Amino acid sequence: MTFNIKKICCIGAGYVGGPTMAVIADRCPNLIINVVDLNLERINAWNNSDLSKLPVYEPGLDEVIKRCRNRNLYFSNEIEKHISSADMIFISVNTPTKRKGVGAGQASDIKWVEKSARQVAKYANGTTIVVEKSTLPVKTAETIKAILETSNQNQTINGENKEFSVLSNPEFLAEGTAIKDLENPDRVLIGGDSQEAIKALESIYLNWINSEKIIKTNLWSSELSKLTANAFLAQRISSINSISAICEETGANIKEVAGAIGMDTRIGNKFLSAGPGFGGSCFKKDILNLVYLCNHFNLPEVAKYWQNVVEINEWQNHRISKVIVNKLFGTISEKKIAILGFSFKANTNDTRESPAIGICRDLIEEGSSLAIYDPRVEEKQIKLCLESMEEISNLNNLGNWHLSRSVIDAVTGADAIVITTDWTEFKSLKWEEISKKMRAPSWLFDTRNLVDIEEVKKHGINFWGVGCGS
Ligand code: NAD
Ligand code: UGA
């Protein structure tokens, strides 16, 4: 099979599909790229002439979209049409944890991947390369191949044969730095059987990435490497968070410990920031998927090992809520607490699995009134995350929450502030002004170790920091 790639279709216009295709379009002006999605609201937002209204907030994304949109990058809900004209199709749809049925709570739900594969089987023409961009359970390529090979769909209406080649090309971008990561990735991984198909995809990346950074493996190594990379990253966070608890008990300081171990080049200094637990749509889902696979392959000890990474993460999150309640004399009923940050990390509007959600829920359950401020997250998004909480709180007279439009608005009259997201603006807050707005004795709980502790204490605010204690 030989491939001449002129048109690409990406199924899924989310946090991965949108930015990834934007960067490919930017770097490959000769390719026509159509990003399609079932969600019309999302497509309309990608097409919004006001670039501040794009559905995904990522530093630098607006500039890339400005250069390519309607030049060689298009967003559309005409899925069948764009599948049928594409030479290469990326599947970049969501793969959340299954909620019911076999594997519920662990296995990834690949129903959207399967649906995409069926659409490709039906509408694609000629020879087409199908690229797994979504993060998938190992062996999913087998499922996709099986669907594509369904015999009754193997011919176009004109009687022409359809041929498919499946590749795995997992995405390693992190939110908040997506454009930087896509423009200058540590590596690009391509797994597949067909050398011609691998070459066709490689030639796209070679437009801006050095060949030494492009790794080629078999399909299963590629699928497993993606799950393993996320599991290792998450494991580092659970490791440092577990040590943060020992620091608080002993008077050791987590920043000093992380600095000391990180200088060992074998350990390295990245991903050693203690915090309120990892959030984001992928770490937990991908580890649980790995756990499910281990159990499936009868490797319960391995499953248990990785399951602990998730358990420590949840423990850390709730441990911090308990510290807050204890420091505030064991009761926060009718106390006002300012929550600074709701996204799962800085520089994104994504709230999926945000550690702020667990802390807010715990504090509402304890009867507190929360004033939530985030520079990028919209009220309706916070509402969705805390919705079930609202229902319970109406029934049981628990605490409540409201959105604040500024830090000062949030902290006015508050007994405590909890920094939950590492937004840069929280590093240089005006503690003198803030201290005058709060109700004494006031507290700052810094779950991200962002602030200058002495500056906070100087203005009479009590301080607690993760892994630093008070
Ligand atoms: P997302 O939910 O933001 O986007 C997925 C999009 O796919 C949605 O807009 C949905 O409407 C659309 N979709 C689902 N089924 C469809 C279909 N049949 N036809 C057309 N559109 C369809 O998800 P995301 O964050 O972009 O993640 C996508 C995949 O990439 C996941 O497997 C995830 O694990 C992986 N991943 C995500 C990140 C990240 O930072 N978010 C990084 C690396 C890998
Ligand atoms: C992560 C990986 O870093 C990406 O390589 C991967 O492509 C992506 O998951 C995915 O598959 O979805 P992301 O979740 O966007 O990216 O962001 P990270 O920077 O990894 O942060 C995840 C969470 O860990 C955040 O809540 C962050 O605040 C937390 N974190 C990170 C810490 O608590 N400490 C650290 O030292 C680093």
Short mmCIF file of C-alpha atoms in Angstrom, two decimals, residues 21-466:
data_model
loop_
_atom_site.label_atom_id
_atom_site.label_comp_id
_atom_site.label_asym_id
_atom_site.label_seq_id
_atom_site.Cartn_x
_atom_site.Cartn_y
_atom_site.Cartn_z
CA MET A 21 -4.73 19.42 14.75
CA ALA A 22 -4.17 23.18 15.05
CA VAL A 23 -0.42 22.62 15.44
CA ILE A 24 -0.29 20.07 12.59
CA ALA A 25 -2.19 22.53 10.34
CA ASP A 26 0.16 25.32 11.37
CA ARG A 27 3.29 23.28 10.57
CA CYS A 28 1.93 21.59 7.42
CA PRO A 29 0.19 24.25 5.32
CA ASN A 30 -0.14 21.79 2.42
CA LEU A 31 -2.48 19.52 4.37
CA ILE A 32 -6.21 20.16 4.69
CA ILE A 33 -7.43 19.27 8.17
CA ASN A 34 -11.06 18.88 9.18
CA VAL A 35 -11.76 18.45 12.88
CA VAL A 36 -15.22 16.99 13.42
CA ASP A 37 -17.34 16.50 16.52
CA LEU A 38 -20.86 15.42 17.45
CA ASN A 39 -21.07 18.33 19.84
CA LEU A 40 -22.29 21.27 17.78
CA GLU A 41 -21.87 23.75 20.63
CA ARG A 42 -18.18 22.83 20.79
CA ILE A 43 -17.76 23.14 17.02
CA ASN A 44 -19.45 26.56 17.07
CA ALA A 45 -17.11 27.64 19.86
CA TRP A 46 -14.07 26.55 17.79
CA ASN A 47 -15.46 28.66 14.94
CA ASN A 48 -16.17 31.70 17.13
CA SER A 49 -14.58 34.84 15.68
CA ASP A 50 -13.89 35.99 19.25
CA LEU A 51 -10.76 33.93 20.04
CA SER A 52 -11.26 34.36 23.78
CA LYS A 53 -14.34 32.13 23.42
CA LEU A 54 -12.55 29.02 22.10
CA PRO A 55 -13.78 25.94 24.02
CA VAL A 56 -10.26 25.12 25.25
CA TYR A 57 -8.06 27.63 27.02
CA GLU A 58 -4.37 27.03 26.30
CA PRO A 59 -1.64 29.68 26.22
CA GLY A 60 -0.70 30.34 22.57
CA LEU A 61 -3.64 28.40 21.09
CA ASP A 62 -5.49 31.52 19.94
CA GLU A 63 -2.49 32.63 17.84
CA VAL A 64 -2.24 29.24 16.11
CA ILE A 65 -5.98 29.17 15.43
CA LYS A 66 -5.83 32.71 14.05
CA ARG A 67 -3.15 31.67 11.55
CA CYS A 68 -4.76 28.42 10.32
CA ARG A 69 -8.52 28.49 10.79
CA ASN A 70 -10.30 28.58 7.45
CA ARG A 71 -6.88 28.43 5.71
CA ASN A 72 -6.21 24.70 6.06
CA LEU A 73 -7.92 23.98 9.40
CA TYR A 74 -11.68 23.61 9.63
CA PHE A 75 -14.06 22.67 12.46
CA SER A 76 -17.31 20.99 11.45
CA ASN A 77 -20.07 18.63 12.52
CA GLU A 78 -20.30 17.08 9.03
CA ILE A 79 -18.65 13.90 10.21
CA GLU A 80 -19.54 11.54 7.34
CA LYS A 81 -18.51 14.00 4.63
CA HIS A 82 -15.07 14.62 6.11
CA ILE A 83 -14.43 10.96 6.88
CA SER A 84 -15.20 10.08 3.29
CA SER A 85 -12.71 12.56 1.83
CA ALA A 86 -9.84 11.86 4.26
CA ASP A 87 -6.61 9.95 3.56
CA MET A 88 -5.76 9.80 7.26
CA ILE A 89 -8.21 9.77 10.18
CA PHE A 90 -7.25 10.50 13.77
CA ILE A 91 -9.55 9.13 16.47
CA SER A 92 -9.32 11.59 19.34
CA VAL A 93 -12.52 10.94 21.23
CA ASN A 94 -13.05 10.62 24.97
CA THR A 95 -12.28 7.32 26.75
CA PRO A 96 -13.57 7.80 30.31
CA THR A 97 -13.79 5.14 33.00
CA LYS A 98 -16.81 2.85 32.54
CA ARG A 99 -19.64 3.68 34.91
CA LYS A 100 -21.65 0.48 34.62
CA GLY A 101 -21.44 -3.08 33.43
CA VAL A 102 -18.34 -5.26 33.24
CA GLY A 103 -15.28 -3.39 34.53
CA ALA A 104 -17.34 -0.47 35.90
CA GLY A 105 -15.16 1.93 37.88
CA GLN A 106 -11.94 0.63 36.28
CA ALA A 107 -12.00 -0.24 32.59
CA SER A 108 -11.98 2.53 29.99
CA ASP A 109 -15.21 2.93 28.10
CA ILE A 110 -14.25 2.67 24.45
CA LYS A 111 -17.77 2.98 23.09
CA TRP A 112 -16.99 6.33 21.43
CA VAL A 113 -13.88 4.80 19.81
CA GLU A 114 -15.94 1.89 18.56
CA LYS A 115 -18.59 4.24 17.20
CA SER A 116 -15.90 6.27 15.40
CA ALA A 117 -14.41 3.08 13.92
CA ARG A 118 -17.84 2.04 12.62
CA GLN A 119 -18.32 5.45 11.02
CA VAL A 120 -14.89 5.15 9.40
CA ALA A 121 -15.67 1.62 8.17
CA LYS A 122 -18.85 2.89 6.59
CA TYR A 123 -17.85 6.22 5.07
CA ALA A 124 -14.11 6.04 4.28
CA ASN A 125 -13.00 5.65 0.68
CA GLY A 126 -9.95 4.02 -0.94
CA THR A 127 -6.91 3.47 1.29
CA THR A 128 -7.10 5.15 4.67
CA ILE A 129 -4.75 5.29 7.64
CA VAL A 130 -6.61 5.23 10.94
CA VAL A 131 -4.61 6.69 13.83
CA GLU A 132 -5.43 6.05 17.50
CA LYS A 133 -4.80 9.39 19.22
CA SER A 134 -7.04 8.67 22.21
CA THR A 135 -5.47 6.84 25.15
CA LEU A 136 -6.69 3.25 24.91
CA PRO A 137 -6.50 -0.11 26.61
CA VAL A 138 -3.74 -2.30 25.17
CA LYS A 139 -5.09 -4.33 22.23
CA THR A 140 -7.74 -1.78 21.22
CA ALA A 141 -6.14 -1.62 17.77
CA GLU A 142 -7.32 -5.21 17.36
CA THR A 143 -10.92 -4.12 17.98
CA ILE A 144 -10.59 -1.23 15.55
CA LYS A 145 -9.10 -3.52 12.89
CA ALA A 146 -11.90 -6.04 13.39
CA ILE A 147 -14.52 -3.34 12.89
CA LEU A 148 -12.78 -1.91 9.82
CA GLU A 149 -12.52 -5.34 8.28
CA THR A 150 -16.25 -6.09 8.50
CA SER A 151 -16.72 -7.63 5.09
CA ASN A 152 -20.06 -6.17 4.06
CA GLN A 153 -18.60 -2.68 4.33
CA ASN A 154 -15.37 -3.39 2.49
CA GLN A 155 -16.41 -1.79 -0.76
CA THR A 156 -17.44 1.73 -1.63
CA ILE A 157 -20.70 2.35 -3.52
CA ASN A 158 -18.66 2.36 -6.75
CA GLY A 159 -17.37 -1.14 -6.02
CA GLU A 160 -13.90 0.16 -5.20
CA ASN A 161 -12.02 -1.76 -2.45
CA LYS A 162 -11.50 -0.10 0.91
CA GLU A 163 -8.18 -0.66 2.60
CA PHE A 164 -7.20 0.37 6.11
CA SER A 165 -4.04 0.53 8.13
CA VAL A 166 -4.23 1.15 11.89
CA LEU A 167 -1.54 3.06 13.81
CA SER A 168 -1.17 4.00 17.45
CA ASN A 169 0.12 7.53 18.01
CA PRO A 170 -0.61 8.43 21.64
CA GLU A 171 -0.54 12.04 22.72
CA PHE A 172 1.72 13.16 25.58
CA LEU A 173 0.76 16.84 25.79
CA ALA A 174 -0.06 18.26 29.20
CA GLU A 175 -2.83 20.80 29.55
CA GLY A 176 -1.67 24.34 30.16
CA THR A 177 1.46 23.71 28.07
CA ALA A 178 -0.22 21.92 25.15
CA ILE A 179 1.05 24.20 22.37
CA LYS A 180 4.62 24.15 23.68
CA ASP A 181 4.45 20.35 24.10
CA LEU A 182 3.08 19.85 20.58
CA GLU A 183 5.57 22.21 18.97
CA ASN A 184 8.53 20.77 20.83
CA PRO A 185 7.66 17.30 22.17
CA ASP A 186 10.11 15.11 24.11
CA ARG A 187 9.22 12.37 21.64
CA VAL A 188 6.58 11.24 19.17
CA LEU A 189 5.57 7.60 19.39
CA ILE A 190 4.20 5.69 16.41
CA GLY A 191 3.18 2.05 16.74
CA GLY A 192 2.05 -0.08 13.82
CA ASP A 193 2.53 -3.04 11.49
CA SER A 194 2.68 -1.30 8.15
CA GLN A 195 6.00 0.43 7.50
CA GLU A 196 4.41 2.48 4.69
CA ALA A 197 1.67 3.78 7.00
CA ILE A 198 4.23 4.56 9.73
CA LYS A 199 6.31 6.46 7.17
CA ALA A 200 3.29 8.47 6.02
CA LEU A 201 2.55 9.62 9.58
CA GLU A 202 6.23 10.17 10.34
CA SER A 203 6.57 12.40 7.27
CA ILE A 204 3.93 14.74 8.74
CA TYR A 205 5.81 15.10 12.03
CA LEU A 206 9.13 15.53 10.22
CA ASN A 207 7.88 18.95 9.11
CA TRP A 208 8.91 20.28 12.52
CA ILE A 209 10.31 17.45 14.65
CA ASN A 210 13.78 15.88 14.41
CA SER A 211 13.80 12.27 13.28
CA GLU A 212 15.70 11.16 16.44
CA LYS A 213 12.65 12.13 18.48
CA ILE A 214 10.30 9.93 16.49
CA ILE A 215 10.11 6.45 18.01
CA LYS A 216 8.60 3.52 16.12
CA THR A 217 7.34 0.42 17.93
CA ASN A 218 4.81 -2.33 17.53
CA LEU A 219 1.16 -1.45 18.24
CA TRP A 220 0.99 -2.97 21.69
CA SER A 221 4.18 -1.33 22.98
CA SER A 222 2.85 2.01 21.81
CA GLU A 223 -0.54 1.56 23.50
CA LEU A 224 1.09 0.31 26.71
CA SER A 225 3.76 3.05 26.77
CA LYS A 226 1.08 5.72 26.98
CA LEU A 227 -0.60 4.09 30.00
CA THR A 228 2.81 3.47 31.59
CA ALA A 229 3.99 7.06 31.13
CA ASN A 230 0.90 8.40 32.91
CA ALA A 231 1.15 5.75 35.64
CA PHE A 232 4.81 6.67 36.33
CA LEU A 233 4.05 10.41 36.42
CA ALA A 234 1.12 9.90 38.79
CA GLN A 235 3.18 7.54 40.93
CA ARG A 236 5.77 10.29 41.48
CA ILE A 237 3.06 12.63 42.72
CA SER A 238 1.62 10.04 45.10
CA SER A 239 5.15 9.30 46.33
CA ILE A 240 5.96 12.93 47.11
CA ASN A 241 2.51 13.48 48.62
CA SER A 242 2.98 10.50 50.94
CA ILE A 243 6.28 12.01 52.08
CA SER A 244 4.58 15.41 52.60
CA ALA A 245 2.51 13.83 55.37
CA ILE A 246 5.66 12.55 57.10
CA CYS A 247 7.17 16.04 56.80
CA GLU A 248 4.22 17.57 58.59
CA GLU A 249 4.62 15.10 61.47
CA THR A 250 8.38 15.48 61.82
CA GLY A 251 9.25 19.09 61.05
CA ALA A 252 10.97 18.19 57.79
CA ASN A 253 10.06 20.45 54.86
CA ILE A 254 8.81 18.86 51.64
CA LYS A 255 10.34 21.54 49.42
CA GLU A 256 13.75 20.90 50.97
CA VAL A 257 13.32 17.12 50.68
CA ALA A 258 12.17 17.38 47.05
CA GLY A 259 15.09 19.71 46.26
CA ALA A 260 17.56 17.32 47.87
CA ILE A 261 16.35 14.15 46.14
CA GLY A 262 15.69 15.90 42.83
CA MET A 263 19.37 16.79 42.46
CA ASP A 264 20.12 13.10 42.05
CA THR A 265 20.15 12.86 38.27
CA ARG A 266 18.74 9.35 38.51
CA ILE A 267 15.65 10.73 40.25
CA GLY A 268 15.43 14.10 38.46
CA ASN A 269 13.72 17.25 39.73
CA LYS A 270 10.46 17.25 37.78
CA PHE A 271 7.05 16.20 39.07
CA LEU A 272 8.11 16.46 42.69
CA SER A 273 5.69 19.18 43.83
CA ALA A 274 3.52 18.03 46.71
CA GLY A 275 -0.07 19.18 46.43
CA PRO A 276 -3.73 18.37 47.00
CA GLY A 277 -3.49 15.25 44.83
CA PHE A 278 -3.29 14.93 41.08
CA GLY A 279 -6.32 15.87 39.03
CA GLY A 280 -7.09 15.97 35.33
CA SER A 281 -9.09 13.69 33.10
CA CYS A 282 -6.38 11.10 32.55
CA PHE A 283 -4.11 10.03 35.41
CA LYS A 284 -6.80 8.33 37.49
CA LYS A 285 -8.64 6.89 34.47
CA ASP A 286 -5.46 5.55 32.88
CA ILE A 287 -4.15 3.94 36.07
CA LEU A 288 -7.53 2.35 36.73
CA ASN A 289 -7.46 1.06 33.18
CA LEU A 290 -4.02 -0.43 33.85
CA VAL A 291 -5.35 -2.00 37.04
CA TYR A 292 -8.22 -3.50 35.08
CA LEU A 293 -5.86 -4.91 32.46
CA CYS A 294 -3.60 -6.42 35.16
CA ASN A 295 -6.58 -8.18 36.74
CA HIS A 296 -7.75 -9.29 33.31
CA PHE A 297 -4.33 -10.85 32.65
CA ASN A 298 -4.40 -12.45 36.13
CA LEU A 299 -1.72 -10.22 37.65
CA PRO A 300 -3.43 -9.18 40.91
CA GLU A 301 -0.18 -8.13 42.66
CA VAL A 302 0.64 -5.71 39.86
CA ALA A 303 -2.94 -4.43 39.90
CA LYS A 304 -2.70 -3.76 43.64
CA TYR A 305 0.60 -1.92 43.26
CA TRP A 306 -0.89 0.61 40.82
CA GLN A 307 -4.24 0.81 42.63
CA ASN A 308 -2.33 2.19 45.64
CA VAL A 309 -1.19 5.20 43.60
CA VAL A 310 -4.84 6.20 43.17
CA GLU A 311 -5.69 5.43 46.79
CA ILE A 312 -2.89 7.62 48.16
CA ASN A 313 -4.10 10.38 45.86
CA GLU A 314 -7.60 10.28 47.30
CA TRP A 315 -6.26 10.02 50.83
CA GLN A 316 -4.10 13.12 50.37
CA ASN A 317 -7.07 15.11 49.07
CA HIS A 318 -9.31 14.30 52.05
CA ARG A 319 -6.40 14.55 54.50
CA ILE A 320 -6.09 18.23 53.57
CA SER A 321 -9.82 18.84 54.16
CA LYS A 322 -9.44 17.33 57.63
CA VAL A 323 -6.44 19.56 58.42
CA ILE A 324 -8.54 22.62 57.47
CA VAL A 325 -11.40 21.62 59.76
CA ASN A 326 -9.05 20.79 62.65
CA LYS A 327 -7.15 24.07 62.43
CA LEU A 328 -10.42 26.02 62.43
CA PHE A 329 -11.24 24.70 65.93
CA GLY A 330 -12.86 21.52 64.64
CA THR A 331 -15.88 23.24 63.15
CA ILE A 332 -16.41 25.25 59.99
CA SER A 333 -20.17 25.38 60.14
CA GLU A 334 -21.26 28.87 59.07
CA LYS A 335 -17.67 29.94 58.49
CA LYS A 336 -16.74 31.56 55.18
CA ILE A 337 -13.86 29.98 53.30
CA ALA A 338 -12.33 31.45 50.15
CA ILE A 339 -11.27 28.84 47.59
CA LEU A 340 -8.63 30.17 45.23
CA GLY A 341 -8.54 28.09 42.05
CA PHE A 342 -10.90 25.47 40.70
CA SER A 343 -9.17 24.13 37.57
CA PHE A 344 -7.09 20.97 38.07
CA LYS A 345 -3.88 22.89 37.37
CA ALA A 346 -2.83 26.36 36.24
CA ASN A 347 -3.31 27.69 32.70
CA THR A 348 -6.33 25.59 31.82
CA ASN A 349 -10.09 25.92 32.20
CA ASP A 350 -10.39 22.13 32.61
CA THR A 351 -11.93 21.00 35.91
CA ARG A 352 -12.09 17.24 35.28
CA GLU A 353 -11.07 15.39 38.47
CA SER A 354 -9.80 18.68 39.89
CA PRO A 355 -8.54 18.24 43.47
CA ALA A 356 -10.51 21.39 44.31
CA ILE A 357 -13.73 19.41 43.83
CA GLY A 358 -13.00 16.93 46.65
CA ILE A 359 -11.91 19.67 49.05
CA CYS A 360 -14.95 21.87 48.26
CA ARG A 361 -17.31 18.93 48.71
CA ASP A 362 -15.76 18.03 52.07
CA LEU A 363 -15.98 21.62 53.30
CA ILE A 364 -19.59 22.04 52.14
CA GLU A 365 -20.45 18.81 53.90
CA GLU A 366 -18.95 20.28 57.10
CA GLY A 367 -21.33 23.24 56.76
CA SER A 368 -18.99 25.90 55.42
CA SER A 369 -19.95 28.68 53.01
CA LEU A 370 -17.47 28.77 50.12
CA ALA A 371 -16.54 31.74 47.94
CA ILE A 372 -14.86 30.24 44.87
CA TYR A 373 -12.60 32.26 42.60
CA ASP A 374 -10.84 30.98 39.48
CA PRO A 375 -9.42 33.18 36.72
CA ARG A 376 -10.63 30.88 33.90
CA VAL A 377 -13.34 28.50 35.06
CA GLU A 378 -16.91 29.55 34.39
CA GLU A 379 -19.67 29.36 37.00
CA LYS A 380 -21.69 26.78 35.06
CA GLN A 381 -18.66 24.47 35.07
CA ILE A 382 -18.25 24.73 38.86
CA LYS A 383 -21.97 24.14 39.20
CA LEU A 384 -21.69 20.93 37.19
CA CYS A 385 -18.85 19.68 39.41
CA LEU A 386 -20.67 20.49 42.65
CA GLU A 387 -24.21 19.85 41.42
CA SER A 388 -25.03 16.72 43.39
CA MET A 389 -23.61 18.53 46.41
CA GLU A 390 -26.10 21.35 45.88
CA GLU A 391 -28.99 18.91 45.91
CA ILE A 392 -27.82 17.32 49.16
CA SER A 393 -27.17 20.70 50.72
CA ASN A 394 -30.70 21.91 49.96
CA LEU A 395 -32.12 18.82 51.61
CA ASN A 396 -29.84 18.70 54.64
CA ASN A 397 -29.00 22.31 55.37
CA LEU A 398 -25.33 21.77 54.67
CA GLY A 399 -22.98 24.52 53.56
CA ASN A 400 -23.12 26.26 50.22
CA TRP A 401 -20.96 27.96 47.62
CA HIS A 402 -20.98 30.97 45.36
CA LEU A 403 -18.72 32.31 42.64
CA SER A 404 -16.52 35.32 43.35
CA ARG A 405 -15.30 37.56 40.55
CA SER A 406 -12.03 38.53 42.24
CA VAL A 407 -9.68 37.40 44.99
CA ILE A 408 -10.64 40.39 47.12
CA ASP A 409 -14.32 39.61 46.71
CA ALA A 410 -13.68 36.00 47.76
CA VAL A 411 -11.56 36.77 50.85
CA THR A 412 -13.73 39.57 52.26
CA GLY A 413 -15.16 38.38 55.58
CA ALA A 414 -13.50 34.95 55.18
CA ASP A 415 -12.14 32.98 58.13
CA ALA A 416 -9.78 31.06 55.86
CA ILE A 417 -8.33 30.94 52.37
CA VAL A 418 -7.47 27.67 50.63
CA ILE A 419 -5.20 27.87 47.58
CA THR A 420 -6.18 24.87 45.48
CA THR A 421 -4.72 25.64 42.03
CA ASP A 422 -1.20 26.82 41.20
CA TRP A 423 -2.21 29.91 39.19
CA THR A 424 0.73 32.37 38.98
CA GLU A 425 -1.42 35.27 40.21
CA PHE A 426 -1.75 33.56 43.60
CA LYS A 427 2.03 33.79 44.12
CA SER A 428 1.96 37.55 44.52
CA LEU A 429 -1.21 38.28 46.45
CA LYS A 430 -1.26 41.47 48.55
CA TRP A 431 -1.33 39.95 52.01
CA GLU A 432 -1.47 43.24 53.84
CA GLU A 433 -4.69 44.22 52.07
CA ILE A 434 -6.11 40.69 52.33
CA SER A 435 -5.43 40.41 56.08
CA LYS A 436 -7.55 43.52 56.68
CA LYS A 437 -10.50 42.04 54.79
CA MET A 438 -10.56 38.69 56.67
CA ARG A 439 -12.15 37.77 59.99
CA ALA A 440 -9.55 37.05 62.70
CA PRO A 441 -8.13 34.61 63.62
CA SER A 442 -7.58 34.10 59.90
CA TRP A 443 -5.88 31.19 58.15
CA LEU A 444 -4.22 30.50 54.84
CA PHE A 445 -4.04 26.87 53.69
CA ASP A 446 -1.59 26.68 50.81
CA THR A 447 -2.02 23.26 49.19
CA ARG A 448 0.42 24.18 46.38
CA ASN A 449 3.26 25.79 48.38
CA LEU A 450 3.01 28.95 46.29
CA VAL A 451 3.22 31.85 48.71
CA ASP A 452 5.95 33.58 50.68
CA ILE A 453 5.19 32.20 54.17
CA GLU A 454 6.93 34.99 56.09
CA GLU A 455 4.98 37.67 54.19
CA VAL A 456 1.69 35.96 55.10
CA LYS A 457 2.58 35.52 58.76
CA LYS A 458 3.87 39.11 58.99
CA HIS A 459 0.32 40.31 58.43
CA GLY A 460 -1.16 38.19 61.20
CA ILE A 461 -2.54 35.38 59.07
CA ASN A 462 -1.99 31.85 60.40
CA PHE A 463 -0.35 29.60 57.83
CA TRP A 464 -0.42 25.93 56.89
CA GLY A 465 1.33 24.57 53.81
CA VAL A 466 1.31 21.01 52.45
#
